[in-house]
Amino acid sequence: MAKIQAIRGMNDVLPTQTPAWQYLERVMRDLLAAYAYQEIRFPIVEQTQLFKRSIGEVTDIVEKEMYTFEDRNGESLSLRPEGTACCVRAAEQHGLLYNQTQKLWYMGPMYRHERPQKGRYRQFYQMGVEAFGMSGIDIEAELLMLSRDLWQQLGIDDVLTLEINNLGNSEDRKRYGETLKEYLLQHRDVLDEDSQRRLEKNVLRILDSKNPQTREILKQAPQLPDHICADSAAGFQQLLEILAQAGIAYQVNTSLVRGLDYYNGVVFEWTTDKLGAQSAVCSGGRYDGLSRQLGGSDTPGVGFALGMERMVLLLEELEKLPAGISRTVDLYICVIGDGVQQQALILAAEIRRRLPTLRVLTHCGGGKYNSQLKKAYASSAQCALILEGEEAQREVKLRVLDDNGDTSTVAAQSVFDSLSRLFDIELFD
RNA sequence: GUGGCCGUAGCUCAGCUGGUAGAGCCCCUGACUGUGACUCAGGUUGUCGUGGGUUCGAGCCCCAUCGGCCACCCCA
C-alpha cells in the first residue's frame, strides 16, 4: 500500500523546530501587547468573492494561486491567501469599525498554490497587523516603528532594509494609471507579454517589471510622484521625517507598487538579501478603499504582514535564536527497579505542584540504570532525580547532569527543599 | 505556471561500464569505568520515493507519477 505523505508545499514543523517558532511568536505577542494591539481570529475559509473583490480579479494570487472549491451547497469557497481581507470582513461584520478605531493583529496559516521553494510554501504562516479608522500618517509611522522594534528584539535589524513609496490617494492612483496606460499603449508592441496583459487591468504593476526592454520604455514614462496631490505628498514627507527622527533608515522606491489591488497611499516592504529569491520578509501599506469595496463602511485602514517561516529561516541563518530555547526539561526522574514507578509518578506530581515552574520528565517504560541515565543526559535536563529500589522510600539521589556528575543522597522528605535550592526557585506549600 | 538539479537505513552519504545493497552517526546488548559521556566486543535497521516498461537479470537504462532543492515568476 502506498504511503501517504504530506501535500506538496505543506510542511510539518517537528519538535526540534517548534522552539524557534514559539520563541518568535512569544516575542511578537509581547511586542504587540506593548503597543496595545489586540488579537483577532477569523476563519481559514471564506467566500471566494471576498478575495476577488479585495485582492483584485487579475492579480496572480486570485487568478492562479487560490485554493478554490465548491462547498456542498454549491457555494464557491477559498482558503484564505492572505489575512487583510478577512480581517476587514470580520471587523466590519461585527461592528468594530462603526465610529471607532481599532488596532488589531492576527497570526495563522495562509494558502497559495505556488511552486514551492525556500521560504515559499503552499501553506505558510503570517503575522499581520491592521489599524482601522485612522487616516493620518502617524499610524503608518507607528506601524513602521513597531516592525523595526521587532527586528531589533530579534537581533535581525541590520540585515533588513525598508523600501517605501507613496501611491497617492485613490484618485491620484487612478489618474496616474490612466496617464501611464496612455503612454505605454504607444509602445505596446515592445512590452513583454505580462506587461501587455497588465495594461488592461493592472497598469501600475508594469512599473515592477524586470524585463529589460520594458524597463527601457519605462525610463521615459510619466512619473508617479508628479501625479500625486499636494496633500498626499506633504503627508509622505512628514512620514519620512518621523522615520528619520526615529532612526529608521529607508529607501524611497518609486516603482514599489505591491501586487494587491487594494493598496493606495503609503506602501512599504522590508527586504533582506539573506534568503535567496524570497527577499520580502514583511510588507504592507494603506488601503483606504477596501472596506467600502467589500460593501462596508468607508473606513481607512493600514497594515502589514510578515512571513513567519522566512523569519524563522532568518533567525536560524543568522544564528539569532537564544541559547536554551530548545531545552524542555529541567529535572529527569530515573525509575530503577520494580515497584518504584508508582512512587515516582506521585512524587513527580507533588514536585510540579510545589515547584510549578520546574519542568519535570518522569522516565517511563523501564530500562536499566545505564540507559536511563544516558537518556537523562540526552534530555538536556540539568539534574536527575534517581529513585532506586525499596530504599527510595527513605532516600533518593540527586545527580547534577554535567561532566562531573556530582551526586548527593537526600532524604525523601527534603527533596523539595533540595530542588528549590538547586534551581533557585520558590517552594510552595 | 516555466527551466535546472535531485530522491539508497531514523540522519549524512557510498554503490565502478545493469548481476537482487554498504559506511559513519544514532539506537540496543555486553565488558570496562565505584552505575551517562570516553574505550572495547557484538547486534538491529531498508519492498533503493511510487507505478509501469526494457532485460535472463535494474538501485543503476526508459516512461509516468509523487516529493525535495534552486532560479524565473510571484509574494510574506
Coordinates of C-alpha atoms (C1' of nucleotides) in Angstrom, one line a residue:
Chain A
M1 CA 0.0 0.0 0.0
A2 CA 1.3 3.4 -0.9
K3 CA 2.5 5.5 1.9
I4 CA 0.5 8.7 2.5
Q5 CA 2.7 11.8 2.7
A6 CA 2.2 15.5 3.2
I7 CA 0.8 17.5 0.4
R8 CA 3.4 19.4 -1.7
G9 CA 4.5 22.6 -0.2
M10 CA 2.9 22.0 3.1
N11 CA 5.3 21.4 6.0
D12 CA 5.3 19.6 9.2
V13 CA 7.0 21.6 12.0
L14 CA 8.9 19.0 14.1
P15 CA 9.7 19.1 17.8
T16 CA 13.2 20.2 17.0
Q17 CA 11.8 23.2 15.2
T18 CA 8.9 24.3 17.3
P19 CA 11.1 26.0 20.0
A20 CA 12.2 28.5 17.3
W21 CA 8.6 29.1 16.3
Q22 CA 7.4 29.5 19.9
Y23 CA 10.2 31.9 20.6
L24 CA 9.3 34.1 17.6
E25 CA 5.6 34.0 18.5
R26 CA 6.4 35.0 22.1
V27 CA 8.5 38.0 21.0
M28 CA 5.8 39.1 18.6
R29 CA 2.9 38.7 21.1
D30 CA 4.8 40.6 23.8
L31 CA 5.7 43.4 21.5
L32 CA 2.1 43.7 20.1
A33 CA 0.9 43.8 23.7
A34 CA 3.3 46.5 24.5
Y35 CA 1.8 48.6 21.6
A36 CA -1.7 47.7 22.9
Y37 CA -2.8 45.9 19.8
Q38 CA -5.5 43.3 20.2
E39 CA -5.6 39.9 18.7
I40 CA -8.4 38.9 16.3
R41 CA -9.0 35.4 14.9
F42 CA -11.0 34.6 11.8
P43 CA -11.7 31.5 9.7
I44 CA -9.4 29.9 7.2
V45 CA -12.2 29.5 4.7
E46 CA -14.1 32.4 3.2
Q47 CA -16.4 33.1 0.3
T48 CA -14.3 33.3 -2.9
Q49 CA -15.8 36.7 -3.6
L50 CA -14.1 38.2 -0.6
F51 CA -10.7 37.8 -2.2
K52 CA -11.8 38.5 -5.7
R53 CA -13.2 41.9 -4.7
S54 CA -10.3 42.9 -2.4
I55 CA -7.1 41.5 -3.8
G56 CA -8.3 42.0 -7.4
E57 CA -9.5 39.7 -10.1
V58 CA -6.5 40.0 -12.3
T59 CA -3.8 39.5 -9.7
D60 CA -1.7 36.4 -9.7
I61 CA -3.0 35.4 -6.3
V62 CA -6.6 35.3 -7.4
E63 CA -6.0 34.1 -11.0
K64 CA -3.8 31.2 -10.4
E65 CA -2.9 30.7 -6.7
M66 CA -6.1 30.3 -4.7
Y67 CA -7.3 27.0 -3.3
T68 CA -10.9 27.4 -4.5
F69 CA -13.6 24.7 -4.3
E70 CA -17.3 24.2 -4.1
D71 CA -19.0 23.7 -0.8
R72 CA -21.7 21.0 -0.6
N73 CA -24.3 23.6 -1.3
G74 CA -22.6 24.8 -4.4
E75 CA -21.1 28.0 -2.9
S76 CA -17.6 28.9 -4.1
L77 CA -15.2 29.0 -1.1
S78 CA -11.5 29.7 -0.9
L79 CA -8.7 29.0 1.6
R80 CA -7.5 32.5 2.6
P81 CA -4.4 33.5 0.6
E82 CA -3.8 36.5 3.0
G83 CA -5.3 38.0 6.1
T84 CA -6.2 41.6 5.4
A85 CA -9.4 41.0 3.5
C86 CA -10.5 38.5 6.2
C87 CA -9.7 40.9 8.9
V88 CA -11.6 43.7 7.3
R89 CA -14.6 41.4 6.7
A90 CA -14.6 40.2 10.3
A91 CA -14.2 43.7 11.8
E92 CA -16.9 45.1 9.5
Q93 CA -19.3 42.3 10.2
H94 CA -19.1 42.7 13.9
G95 CA -19.4 46.5 14.0
L96 CA -15.8 47.0 15.1
L97 CA -15.4 49.8 12.6
Y98 CA -18.5 51.8 13.5
N99 CA -17.4 55.2 14.8
Q100 CA -14.3 53.8 16.4
T101 CA -10.7 52.9 15.7
Q102 CA -9.1 49.5 16.0
K103 CA -5.5 48.3 16.3
L104 CA -5.6 44.6 15.6
W105 CA -3.2 41.7 14.9
Y106 CA -3.6 38.0 13.8
M107 CA -1.4 35.0 13.2
G108 CA -2.1 31.9 11.3
P109 CA -1.7 29.9 8.1
M110 CA -2.4 31.2 4.6
Y111 CA -2.7 29.2 1.4
R112 CA -1.3 29.9 -2.1
H113 CA -0.8 27.3 -4.8
E114 CA 2.7 28.4 -5.9
R115 CA 5.7 26.3 -6.8
P116 CA 7.4 25.6 -3.5
Q117 CA 10.8 27.0 -2.9
K118 CA 13.0 28.0 0.0
G119 CA 10.9 30.4 2.1
R120 CA 7.8 29.9 0.0
Y121 CA 5.3 27.2 0.8
R122 CA 1.7 26.5 -0.1
Q123 CA 0.7 26.7 3.5
F124 CA 2.6 29.4 5.1
Y125 CA 2.2 31.4 8.3
Q126 CA 1.7 35.1 8.5
M127 CA 1.5 37.5 11.4
G128 CA -0.5 40.5 10.3
V129 CA -1.2 43.9 11.9
E130 CA -4.1 46.1 10.8
A131 CA -5.1 49.5 12.0
F132 CA -8.6 50.9 11.2
G133 CA -10.2 54.3 11.3
M134 CA -7.0 56.4 11.2
S135 CA -6.1 58.4 8.2
G136 CA -3.1 60.4 9.4
I137 CA 0.4 59.3 8.7
D138 CA 1.1 58.9 12.4
I139 CA -0.4 55.4 12.3
E140 CA 1.9 54.5 9.4
A141 CA 4.8 55.7 11.5
E142 CA 3.7 53.7 14.4
L143 CA 3.4 50.5 12.4
L144 CA 6.9 51.0 10.9
M145 CA 8.3 51.7 14.4
L146 CA 6.6 48.6 15.7
S147 CA 8.1 46.5 12.9
R148 CA 11.5 48.0 13.5
D149 CA 11.3 47.2 17.2
L150 CA 10.5 43.6 16.3
W151 CA 13.6 43.3 14.2
Q152 CA 15.7 44.8 16.9
Q153 CA 14.3 42.5 19.6
L154 CA 15.0 39.6 17.3
G155 CA 18.5 40.9 16.5
I156 CA 18.0 41.0 12.8
D157 CA 17.6 44.7 12.2
D158 CA 20.9 45.0 10.5
V159 CA 20.0 42.7 7.6
L160 CA 16.7 44.3 6.8
T161 CA 16.1 47.4 4.7
L162 CA 13.0 49.4 4.4
E163 CA 11.7 50.3 1.0
I164 CA 8.9 52.8 0.9
N165 CA 6.7 54.6 -1.6
N166 CA 3.7 56.8 -1.9
L167 CA 1.0 55.8 -4.4
G168 CA -1.1 58.9 -3.6
N169 CA -4.7 58.8 -2.7
S170 CA -7.2 56.7 -4.7
E171 CA -7.8 59.5 -7.3
D172 CA -4.1 60.1 -7.7
R173 CA -3.5 56.5 -8.3
K174 CA -6.3 56.2 -10.8
R175 CA -5.3 59.3 -12.7
Y176 CA -1.7 58.3 -12.9
G177 CA -2.8 54.8 -14.0
E178 CA -4.6 56.3 -16.9
T179 CA -1.7 58.6 -17.9
L180 CA 0.7 55.7 -17.7
K181 CA -1.5 53.5 -19.7
E182 CA -1.8 56.1 -22.4
Y183 CA 1.9 56.3 -22.7
L184 CA 2.5 52.6 -22.6
L185 CA -0.1 51.9 -25.3
Q186 CA 2.1 53.8 -27.7
H187 CA 4.9 51.2 -27.1
R188 CA 2.6 48.3 -26.7
D189 CA 4.4 46.0 -29.2
V190 CA 7.7 46.4 -27.3
L191 CA 6.4 45.4 -24.0
D192 CA 6.8 41.9 -22.6
E193 CA 3.8 39.6 -22.6
D194 CA 2.9 40.0 -18.9
S195 CA 3.1 43.8 -19.2
Q196 CA 0.8 43.7 -22.2
R197 CA -1.8 41.8 -20.2
R198 CA -1.5 44.2 -17.3
L199 CA -2.1 47.2 -19.5
E200 CA -5.8 46.4 -19.3
K201 CA -6.4 46.0 -15.6
N202 CA -3.3 46.5 -13.6
V203 CA -1.1 49.1 -15.2
L204 CA 0.9 50.1 -12.1
R205 CA 2.3 46.7 -11.7
I206 CA 4.2 47.2 -15.0
L207 CA 6.4 49.5 -13.1
D208 CA 7.7 46.5 -11.3
S209 CA 8.6 44.6 -14.5
K210 CA 12.1 43.3 -14.7
N211 CA 12.1 42.8 -18.4
P212 CA 15.0 44.9 -19.8
Q213 CA 13.1 46.2 -22.8
T214 CA 10.1 47.1 -20.7
R215 CA 12.4 48.8 -18.3
E216 CA 13.9 50.9 -21.1
I217 CA 10.4 52.1 -22.1
L218 CA 9.6 52.9 -18.5
K219 CA 12.5 55.3 -18.3
Q220 CA 10.7 57.8 -20.4
A221 CA 7.3 57.1 -18.8
P222 CA 5.3 59.7 -16.8
Q223 CA 6.5 59.5 -13.2
L224 CA 4.3 58.6 -10.3
P225 CA 5.5 61.4 -7.9
D226 CA 4.4 64.0 -10.5
H227 CA 0.8 62.9 -10.2
I228 CA 0.4 62.9 -6.5
C229 CA -1.6 65.7 -5.0
A230 CA 0.0 68.2 -2.6
D231 CA -1.7 66.9 0.5
S232 CA -0.6 63.3 0.0
A233 CA 2.9 64.4 -0.9
A234 CA 3.2 66.5 2.1
G235 CA 2.0 63.7 4.3
F236 CA 4.5 61.4 2.8
Q237 CA 7.3 63.9 3.5
Q238 CA 6.1 64.2 7.1
L239 CA 6.3 60.4 7.5
L240 CA 9.8 60.4 6.1
E241 CA 10.8 63.0 8.7
I242 CA 9.3 61.0 11.5
L243 CA 11.2 57.9 10.3
A244 CA 14.4 59.9 10.2
Q245 CA 13.8 61.1 13.7
A246 CA 13.0 57.6 14.9
G247 CA 16.3 56.4 13.5
I248 CA 14.7 54.2 10.8
A249 CA 16.7 54.1 7.6
Y250 CA 14.6 53.9 4.5
Q251 CA 14.9 54.0 0.8
V252 CA 12.2 55.6 -1.4
N253 CA 11.5 53.3 -4.3
T254 CA 9.1 54.8 -6.7
S255 CA 8.5 51.6 -8.6
L256 CA 7.3 49.8 -5.5
V257 CA 3.6 49.3 -6.1
R258 CA 2.7 45.9 -4.4
G259 CA 0.8 43.1 -6.1
L260 CA -2.5 43.6 -4.4
D261 CA -5.0 45.9 -5.9
Y262 CA -6.3 47.4 -2.7
Y263 CA -3.3 49.5 -1.8
N264 CA -3.1 53.3 -2.0
G265 CA -1.1 55.9 -0.2
V266 CA 2.0 54.7 1.6
V267 CA 3.3 51.2 0.7
F268 CA 6.4 49.6 2.1
E269 CA 8.4 46.4 2.1
W270 CA 11.2 45.2 4.5
T271 CA 13.6 43.1 2.5
T272 CA 16.8 41.1 3.1
D273 CA 19.5 39.6 0.9
K274 CA 19.9 36.6 3.2
L275 CA 17.0 34.4 1.9
G276 CA 17.8 34.0 -1.7
A277 CA 15.0 34.8 -4.0
Q278 CA 12.4 35.3 -1.3
S279 CA 13.7 38.7 -0.2
A280 CA 10.5 40.3 1.1
V281 CA 10.0 39.5 4.8
C282 CA 7.4 41.9 5.7
S283 CA 5.3 44.3 3.7
G284 CA 2.1 46.3 3.7
G285 CA 0.6 49.7 3.2
R286 CA -2.6 51.8 3.3
Y287 CA -5.9 50.5 1.8
D288 CA -8.4 53.2 2.4
G289 CA -11.0 52.0 -0.1
L290 CA -11.0 48.3 0.9
S291 CA -13.7 48.3 3.4
R292 CA -16.2 50.1 1.2
Q293 CA -15.1 47.9 -1.8
L294 CA -16.3 45.0 0.3
G295 CA -19.7 46.6 0.8
G296 CA -18.9 48.1 4.2
S297 CA -18.3 51.4 5.7
D298 CA -15.8 54.0 4.4
T299 CA -13.1 53.2 6.9
P300 CA -9.5 53.9 6.3
G301 CA -7.0 51.1 7.0
V302 CA -3.3 50.5 7.1
G303 CA -1.4 47.3 7.9
F304 CA 1.3 44.9 7.1
A305 CA 2.0 41.2 7.2
L306 CA 5.2 39.3 7.8
G307 CA 6.1 35.8 6.7
M308 CA 6.8 33.6 9.7
E309 CA 8.8 30.9 8.1
R310 CA 11.0 33.5 6.5
M311 CA 11.6 34.9 10.0
V312 CA 12.5 31.5 11.4
L313 CA 14.8 30.9 8.4
L314 CA 16.5 34.3 9.0
L315 CA 16.9 33.6 12.7
E316 CA 18.4 30.2 12.0
E317 CA 20.6 31.5 9.2
L318 CA 22.0 34.3 11.4
E319 CA 22.1 32.2 14.5
K320 CA 20.0 34.6 16.4
L321 CA 18.0 32.0 18.3
P322 CA 18.7 32.4 22.0
A323 CA 20.6 29.5 23.6
G324 CA 18.4 27.4 25.8
I325 CA 15.1 27.7 23.9
S326 CA 15.3 24.1 22.9
R327 CA 15.6 22.8 26.4
T328 CA 12.2 21.4 27.5
V329 CA 13.3 19.5 30.6
D330 CA 14.8 20.7 33.9
L331 CA 14.5 17.6 36.0
Y332 CA 14.7 14.0 34.8
I333 CA 13.4 11.3 37.2
C334 CA 15.0 7.9 36.8
V335 CA 13.0 5.0 38.0
I336 CA 15.2 2.0 38.8
G337 CA 13.8 -1.4 39.9
D338 CA 10.3 -2.8 40.3
G339 CA 7.7 -1.1 42.4
V340 CA 9.2 2.3 42.1
Q341 CA 7.1 3.6 39.2
Q342 CA 4.1 4.5 41.4
Q343 CA 6.2 6.4 43.9
A344 CA 7.9 8.2 41.0
L345 CA 4.7 9.4 39.4
I346 CA 3.2 10.6 42.7
L347 CA 6.5 12.3 43.7
A348 CA 6.7 14.0 40.2
A349 CA 3.1 15.3 40.6
E350 CA 4.0 16.7 44.0
I351 CA 7.1 18.4 42.7
R352 CA 5.1 20.0 39.9
R353 CA 2.6 21.2 42.4
R354 CA 5.1 22.7 44.8
L355 CA 7.7 23.9 42.2
P356 CA 5.3 24.9 39.4
T357 CA 8.0 26.4 37.1
L358 CA 10.1 23.3 37.1
R359 CA 9.7 21.1 34.0
V360 CA 9.7 17.5 35.2
L361 CA 10.1 14.5 33.0
T362 CA 9.4 11.1 34.6
H363 CA 11.1 8.2 32.9
C364 CA 8.5 5.7 31.7
G365 CA 9.0 2.4 30.0
G366 CA 11.6 0.8 32.2
G367 CA 15.2 0.2 31.4
K368 CA 18.4 -0.2 33.3
Y369 CA 20.3 2.3 35.3
N370 CA 22.8 2.9 32.5
S371 CA 20.3 3.6 29.8
Q372 CA 18.1 5.7 32.0
L373 CA 21.0 7.9 33.0
K374 CA 22.0 8.2 29.4
K375 CA 18.6 9.4 28.5
A376 CA 18.7 11.8 31.3
Y377 CA 21.8 13.4 29.9
A378 CA 20.4 13.4 26.4
S379 CA 17.2 15.1 27.6
S380 CA 19.3 18.2 28.3
A381 CA 17.9 18.3 31.9
Q382 CA 20.2 20.0 34.4
C383 CA 19.5 17.5 37.1
A384 CA 18.5 13.9 37.6
L385 CA 16.4 12.6 40.5
I386 CA 17.2 8.9 41.0
L387 CA 14.8 6.6 42.7
E388 CA 16.3 3.2 43.2
G389 CA 14.6 0.1 44.7
E390 CA 12.9 0.0 48.1
E391 CA 15.2 2.4 49.7
A392 CA 13.7 5.1 47.5
Q393 CA 11.0 5.4 50.1
R394 CA 13.6 6.8 52.5
E395 CA 16.3 8.4 50.4
V396 CA 16.9 9.4 46.8
K397 CA 19.8 10.6 44.8
L398 CA 20.2 13.9 43.1
R399 CA 22.7 14.0 40.3
V400 CA 23.9 17.2 38.6
L401 CA 23.9 16.4 34.9
D402 CA 27.2 17.9 33.9
D403 CA 30.6 16.3 33.1
N404 CA 31.4 15.9 36.8
G405 CA 28.1 14.3 37.6
D406 CA 28.2 15.2 41.3
T407 CA 25.7 13.1 43.2
S408 CA 24.2 13.6 46.6
T409 CA 21.9 11.5 48.6
V410 CA 19.0 13.3 50.2
A411 CA 16.2 12.1 52.5
A412 CA 12.9 11.6 50.6
Q413 CA 11.2 14.3 52.5
S414 CA 13.7 17.0 51.8
V415 CA 13.7 16.5 48.0
F416 CA 11.6 19.6 47.6
D417 CA 13.9 21.8 49.6
S418 CA 16.9 20.5 47.8
L419 CA 15.4 21.1 44.4
S420 CA 14.2 24.6 45.4
R421 CA 17.8 25.5 46.4
L422 CA 19.4 23.7 43.4
F423 CA 17.2 25.5 40.9
D424 CA 16.9 28.7 42.9
I425 CA 13.1 28.8 42.7
E426 CA 10.4 29.4 45.3
L427 CA 8.9 26.4 47.1
F428 CA 5.1 26.4 47.6
D429 CA 3.2 24.6 50.4
Chain B
rG1 C1' 2.9 28.0 -14.5
rU2 C1' 8.4 27.6 -17.0
rG3 C1' 13.5 25.7 -16.6
rG4 C1' 17.7 23.1 -14.0
rC5 C1' 19.5 19.6 -10.1
rC6 C1' 17.9 15.6 -7.0
rG7 C1' 15.1 11.3 -4.2
rU8 C1' 19.5 4.5 -1.4
rA9 C1' 18.7 2.5 6.5
rG10 C1' 16.0 7.5 11.8
rC11 C1' 20.3 11.2 10.0
rU12 C1' 24.7 12.2 6.5
rC13 C1' 26.1 9.6 2.4
rA14 C1' 28.9 5.5 -0.9
rG15 C1' 27.3 2.0 -4.6
rC16 C1' 32.5 1.4 -10.9
rU17 C1' 30.6 0.1 -17.8
rG18 C1' 23.0 -3.2 -15.2
rG19 C1' 24.1 -9.4 -11.7
rU20 C1' 18.6 -8.8 -6.3
rA21 C1' 22.7 -3.5 -1.2
rG22 C1' 27.1 -0.9 2.2
rA23 C1' 29.9 3.1 5.6
rG24 C1' 29.7 6.7 9.5
rC25 C1' 26.4 8.7 13.2
rC26 C1' 22.3 7.2 16.1
rC27 C1' 20.0 3.1 18.7
rC28 C1' 20.3 -1.7 21.5
rU29 C1' 23.2 -5.7 24.3
rG30 C1' 27.6 -6.9 26.9
rA31 C1' 32.7 -5.7 29.0
rC32 C1' 35.4 -1.8 31.4
rU33 C1' 34.8 2.6 34.5
rG34 C1' 32.8 2.8 42.1
rU35 C1' 26.3 2.9 37.7
rG36 C1' 25.9 9.0 31.3
rA37 C1' 29.9 10.8 28.1
rC38 C1' 35.4 8.0 26.8
rU39 C1' 37.4 2.7 25.2
rC40 C1' 36.5 -2.4 23.5
rA41 C1' 33.2 -6.6 21.6
rG42 C1' 28.7 -7.7 19.3
rG43 C1' 23.7 -6.6 17.3
rU44 C1' 19.0 -4.3 14.9
rU45 C1' 17.7 -1.2 10.8
rG46 C1' 16.0 -0.8 4.2
rU47 C1' 9.5 -3.6 -0.7
rC48 C1' 17.0 1.6 -3.1
rG49 C1' 10.1 7.7 -3.4
rU50 C1' 5.9 5.2 -6.1
rG51 C1' 3.8 2.7 -10.6
rG52 C1' 4.9 0.8 -15.3
rG53 C1' 8.5 -0.7 -19.2
rU54 C1' 13.3 -2.8 -21.5
rU55 C1' 16.3 -7.1 -19.9
rC56 C1' 17.8 -13.9 -18.4
rG57 C1' 18.6 -10.2 -14.5
rA58 C1' 17.8 -2.9 -12.7
rG59 C1' 19.3 1.0 -7.0
rC60 C1' 22.0 1.8 -11.6
rC61 C1' 18.6 2.2 -18.6
rC62 C1' 13.4 4.3 -20.5
rC63 C1' 8.4 6.4 -19.4
rA64 C1' 5.0 8.3 -16.0
rU65 C1' 3.9 10.0 -11.2
rC66 C1' 4.7 11.9 -6.3
rG67 C1' 8.1 14.7 -3.4
rG68 C1' 12.6 17.9 -2.3
rC69 C1' 16.1 21.9 -3.6
rC70 C1' 17.4 26.2 -6.8
rA71 C1' 16.2 30.0 -10.3
rC72 C1' 12.4 32.5 -13.2
rC73 C1' 7.7 34.2 -11.8
rC74 C1' 5.0 35.7 -7.5
rC75 C1' 5.0 37.4 -2.9
rA76 C1' 5.1 37.2 3.3

